[in-house]
CSV table of C-alpha atoms in Angstrom, one decimal:
chain,number,residue,atom,x,y,z
A,1,UNK,CA,90.3,19.2,135.2
A,2,UNK,CA,92.1,20.2,132.0
A,3,UNK,CA,95.6,19.9,130.6
A,4,UNK,CA,98.4,22.4,131.4
A,5,UNK,CA,99.1,24.7,128.5
A,6,UNK,CA,101.8,27.1,127.5
A,7,UNK,CA,99.2,30.1,128.2
A,8,UNK,CA,99.0,28.8,131.8
A,9,UNK,CA,102.8,28.8,132.3
A,10,UNK,CA,102.9,32.3,130.7
A,11,UNK,CA,100.2,33.4,133.1
A,12,UNK,CA,102.1,32.4,136.2
A,13,UNK,CA,105.4,34.0,134.7
A,14,UNK,CA,103.6,37.3,134.0
A,15,UNK,CA,102.2,37.2,137.4
A,16,UNK,CA,105.7,37.8,138.8
A,17,UNK,CA,105.3,41.6,137.8
A,18,UNK,CA,102.8,42.0,140.4
A,19,UNK,CA,105.1,40.2,142.9
A,20,UNK,CA,107.9,42.7,142.0
A,21,UNK,CA,105.5,45.8,142.2
A,22,UNK,CA,104.2,44.8,145.7
A,23,UNK,CA,107.7,44.3,146.7
A,24,UNK,CA,108.7,47.6,145.5
A,25,UNK,CA,105.8,49.5,147.0
A,26,UNK,CA,106.2,47.6,150.3
A,27,UNK,CA,110.1,48.5,150.3
A,28,UNK,CA,109.3,52.1,149.5
A,29,UNK,CA,106.6,52.2,152.4
A,30,UNK,CA,108.9,50.3,154.7
A,31,UNK,CA,111.9,52.8,154.0
A,32,UNK,CA,109.8,55.7,154.8
A,33,UNK,CA,108.7,54.2,158.0
A,34,UNK,CA,112.1,52.6,158.6
A,35,UNK,CA,113.9,56.0,158.6
A,36,UNK,CA,111.4,57.3,161.2
A,37,UNK,CA,111.7,54.4,163.3
A,38,UNK,CA,115.6,54.3,163.2
A,39,UNK,CA,115.6,58.1,164.0
A,40,UNK,CA,113.3,57.5,167.0
A,41,UNK,CA,115.3,54.6,168.2
A,42,UNK,CA,118.4,56.8,168.4
A,43,UNK,CA,116.8,59.8,169.6
A,44,UNK,CA,117.6,61.7,172.6
A,45,UNK,CA,114.1,61.5,173.8
A,46,UNK,CA,113.1,58.5,175.8
A,47,UNK,CA,109.6,58.6,174.9
A,48,UNK,CA,110.5,58.2,171.2
A,49,UNK,CA,112.7,55.4,171.8
A,50,UNK,CA,110.3,53.5,173.9
A,51,UNK,CA,107.6,53.9,171.3
A,52,UNK,CA,109.8,52.8,168.5
A,53,UNK,CA,110.9,49.7,170.5
A,54,UNK,CA,107.2,48.9,171.1
A,55,UNK,CA,106.5,49.0,167.4
A,56,UNK,CA,109.5,46.8,166.4
A,57,UNK,CA,108.6,44.1,169.0
A,58,UNK,CA,105.0,44.2,167.8
A,59,UNK,CA,105.8,43.4,164.2
A,60,UNK,CA,108.8,41.4,164.7
A,61,UNK,CA,107.1,39.3,167.2
A,62,UNK,CA,103.8,38.5,165.4
A,63,UNK,CA,103.6,36.5,162.1
A,64,UNK,CA,103.4,38.4,158.9
A,65,UNK,CA,100.3,36.4,157.7
A,66,UNK,CA,98.3,37.8,160.9
A,67,UNK,CA,99.5,41.3,160.0
A,68,UNK,CA,98.1,40.8,156.5
A,69,UNK,CA,94.8,39.5,157.8
A,70,UNK,CA,94.4,42.5,160.1
A,71,UNK,CA,95.3,44.8,157.4
A,72,UNK,CA,92.6,43.3,155.3
A,73,UNK,CA,89.9,42.9,157.8
A,74,UNK,CA,90.4,45.5,160.5
A,75,UNK,CA,89.4,48.7,158.1
A,76,UNK,CA,86.1,47.0,157.5
A,77,UNK,CA,85.2,47.3,161.1
A,78,UNK,CA,85.4,51.1,160.6
A,79,UNK,CA,83.5,51.1,157.3
A,80,UNK,CA,86.6,51.4,155.1
A,81,UNK,CA,86.9,49.2,152.1
A,82,UNK,CA,90.2,47.8,151.4
A,83,UNK,CA,90.9,45.6,148.4
A,84,UNK,CA,93.6,42.9,148.5
A,85,UNK,CA,96.2,45.1,146.8
A,86,UNK,CA,95.9,47.9,149.3
A,87,UNK,CA,96.0,45.6,152.3
A,88,UNK,CA,99.0,43.8,151.1
A,89,UNK,CA,100.8,46.9,150.5
A,90,UNK,CA,99.9,48.4,153.8
A,91,UNK,CA,100.5,45.1,155.8
A,92,UNK,CA,103.9,44.5,154.1
A,93,UNK,CA,105.1,48.2,154.4
A,94,UNK,CA,104.4,48.1,158.2
A,95,UNK,CA,106.2,44.9,158.4
A,96,UNK,CA,109.1,46.2,156.4
A,97,UNK,CA,109.3,49.4,158.4
A,98,UNK,CA,109.9,47.5,161.5
A,99,UNK,CA,112.7,45.3,160.2
A,100,UNK,CA,114.3,48.1,158.1
A,101,UNK,CA,114.1,50.4,161.2
A,102,UNK,CA,116.1,48.1,163.3
A,103,UNK,CA,118.7,47.3,160.5
A,104,UNK,CA,119.4,51.0,160.0
A,105,UNK,CA,119.4,51.7,163.7
A,106,UNK,CA,122.1,49.2,164.2
A,107,UNK,CA,124.1,50.9,161.2
A,108,UNK,CA,123.8,54.2,162.9
A,109,UNK,CA,124.9,53.0,166.2
A,110,UNK,CA,127.9,51.2,164.6
A,111,UNK,CA,129.3,54.5,163.4
A,112,UNK,CA,132.3,55.1,165.8
A,113,UNK,CA,131.4,57.3,168.7
A,114,UNK,CA,134.3,59.4,167.6
A,115,UNK,CA,132.4,60.5,164.6
A,116,UNK,CA,129.6,61.9,166.9
A,117,UNK,CA,132.0,63.7,169.2
A,118,UNK,CA,133.8,65.3,166.4
A,119,UNK,CA,130.4,66.5,164.8
A,120,UNK,CA,129.6,67.8,168.2
A,121,UNK,CA,132.7,69.7,168.7
A,122,UNK,CA,132.2,71.4,165.3
A,123,UNK,CA,129.0,72.7,166.8
A,124,UNK,CA,126.5,70.6,164.5
A,125,UNK,CA,123.1,70.1,165.8
A,126,UNK,CA,121.2,66.9,165.5
A,127,UNK,CA,119.9,67.0,162.0
A,128,UNK,CA,123.3,68.5,160.4
A,129,UNK,CA,125.2,66.0,162.4
A,130,UNK,CA,122.9,63.1,161.2
A,131,UNK,CA,122.6,64.1,157.6
A,132,UNK,CA,126.2,65.3,156.9
A,133,UNK,CA,128.3,62.9,159.1
A,134,UNK,CA,126.4,59.9,160.5
A,135,UNK,CA,124.1,59.0,157.8
A,136,UNK,CA,126.5,58.7,154.9
A,137,UNK,CA,128.7,56.2,157.0
A,138,UNK,CA,125.7,54.3,158.2
A,139,UNK,CA,124.3,53.8,154.6
A,140,UNK,CA,127.4,52.0,153.5
A,141,UNK,CA,127.1,49.6,156.5
A,142,UNK,CA,123.5,49.0,156.0
A,143,UNK,CA,123.4,48.2,152.3
A,144,UNK,CA,124.3,44.4,152.8
A,145,UNK,CA,121.6,43.8,155.5
A,146,UNK,CA,119.1,46.0,153.5
A,147,UNK,CA,119.5,43.9,150.4
A,148,UNK,CA,119.2,40.8,152.5
A,149,UNK,CA,115.9,41.9,153.9
A,150,UNK,CA,114.5,42.8,150.6
A,151,UNK,CA,115.0,39.2,149.3
A,152,UNK,CA,113.0,38.1,152.3
A,153,UNK,CA,110.4,40.6,151.6
A,154,UNK,CA,110.1,39.5,148.0
A,155,UNK,CA,109.5,36.1,149.2
A,156,UNK,CA,107.1,37.3,151.9
A,157,UNK,CA,104.9,38.8,149.2
A,158,UNK,CA,103.7,35.0,148.6
A,159,UNK,CA,101.6,35.5,151.8
A,160,UNK,CA,99.4,38.0,150.2
A,161,UNK,CA,97.8,35.1,148.1
A,162,UNK,CA,96.1,34.4,151.4
A,163,UNK,CA,94.1,37.5,151.2
A,164,UNK,CA,93.3,37.2,147.6
A,165,UNK,CA,95.9,39.3,145.8
A,166,UNK,CA,97.0,37.5,142.6
A,167,UNK,CA,100.7,37.5,142.5
A,168,UNK,CA,103.1,34.9,141.6
A,169,UNK,CA,102.0,32.3,144.3
A,170,UNK,CA,98.3,33.0,143.9
A,171,UNK,CA,98.4,32.8,140.2
A,172,UNK,CA,100.1,29.3,140.6
A,173,UNK,CA,97.4,28.1,142.9
A,174,UNK,CA,94.7,29.2,140.5
A,175,UNK,CA,96.3,27.2,137.7
A,176,UNK,CA,96.9,24.2,139.8
A,177,UNK,CA,93.3,23.9,140.9
A,178,UNK,CA,92.2,23.9,137.2
A,179,UNK,CA,95.2,21.5,136.1
A,180,UNK,CA,96.4,19.6,139.1
A,181,UNK,CA,100.0,19.4,137.9
A,182,UNK,CA,101.6,20.8,141.3
A,183,UNK,CA,105.0,19.6,140.8
A,184,UNK,CA,105.4,21.5,137.3
A,185,UNK,CA,103.6,24.6,138.4
A,186,UNK,CA,105.3,25.1,141.8
A,187,UNK,CA,108.7,24.0,140.5
A,188,UNK,CA,108.3,26.9,137.8
A,189,UNK,CA,107.1,29.3,140.7
A,190,UNK,CA,110.3,28.3,142.7
A,191,UNK,CA,112.4,29.1,139.7
A,192,UNK,CA,111.2,32.5,139.2
A,193,UNK,CA,111.6,33.3,142.7
A,194,UNK,CA,115.1,31.9,142.4
A,195,UNK,CA,115.7,34.0,139.5
A,196,UNK,CA,114.6,37.1,141.0
A,197,UNK,CA,116.2,36.9,144.3
A,198,UNK,CA,119.6,35.2,143.4
A,199,UNK,CA,121.3,38.4,142.0
A,200,UNK,CA,120.1,40.3,145.1
A,201,UNK,CA,121.6,37.8,147.4
A,202,UNK,CA,124.7,37.7,145.5
A,203,UNK,CA,125.2,41.5,145.4
A,204,UNK,CA,124.5,41.7,149.2
A,205,UNK,CA,127.2,39.1,149.8
A,206,UNK,CA,129.8,40.9,147.5
A,207,UNK,CA,129.0,44.3,149.4
A,208,UNK,CA,129.4,42.5,152.8
A,209,UNK,CA,132.9,41.2,151.5
A,210,UNK,CA,134.0,44.6,150.5
A,211,UNK,CA,133.1,46.1,153.9
A,212,UNK,CA,135.1,43.2,155.7
A,213,UNK,CA,138.1,44.0,153.4
A,214,UNK,CA,137.7,47.7,154.0
A,215,UNK,CA,137.5,47.1,157.8
A,216,UNK,CA,140.8,45.3,157.8
């Protein structure tokens, strides 16, 4: 046991960069998967809709912690070596894709049916209709819930500490094990998470209010 020093606090704060990087990677990976899921959920093909629905139910119906464990341990059964960084990025990306896909599916389906019918009347096929008419309107509707989920994703990266990835929470655990100053250490961690997430939450709320005003 030793005293808590300024270098320990700096180590914790600097570990936030790994939290941010993991969040960014997971959000990008989840966005790619989310687009595919959203398109499959709104597809004209029943098989795609059923497959996407099953994927969403699987990842929304199981704990993120279990998903991270599986992403870390399952590849080893096939002889593939996955480090904590790769497993955390994979698990969080798959998790994010299910939620983002459902958010964006909802935004697509909220676009008035008259817009779909007008695009069809102009002779537009599925892809031109989606990219030129539907997607621009759906993106505006999807921004607030997407940012809201990003906040949850940032906080969810704390679970990556369970598989050994040294992000903000794991760094705090390491320092606490050496100094046993849990109140000071985890209060600092909570403050760092708040500083990261609060601006995003405020922006999401402002965008939501703008959409409500525009809809009146």
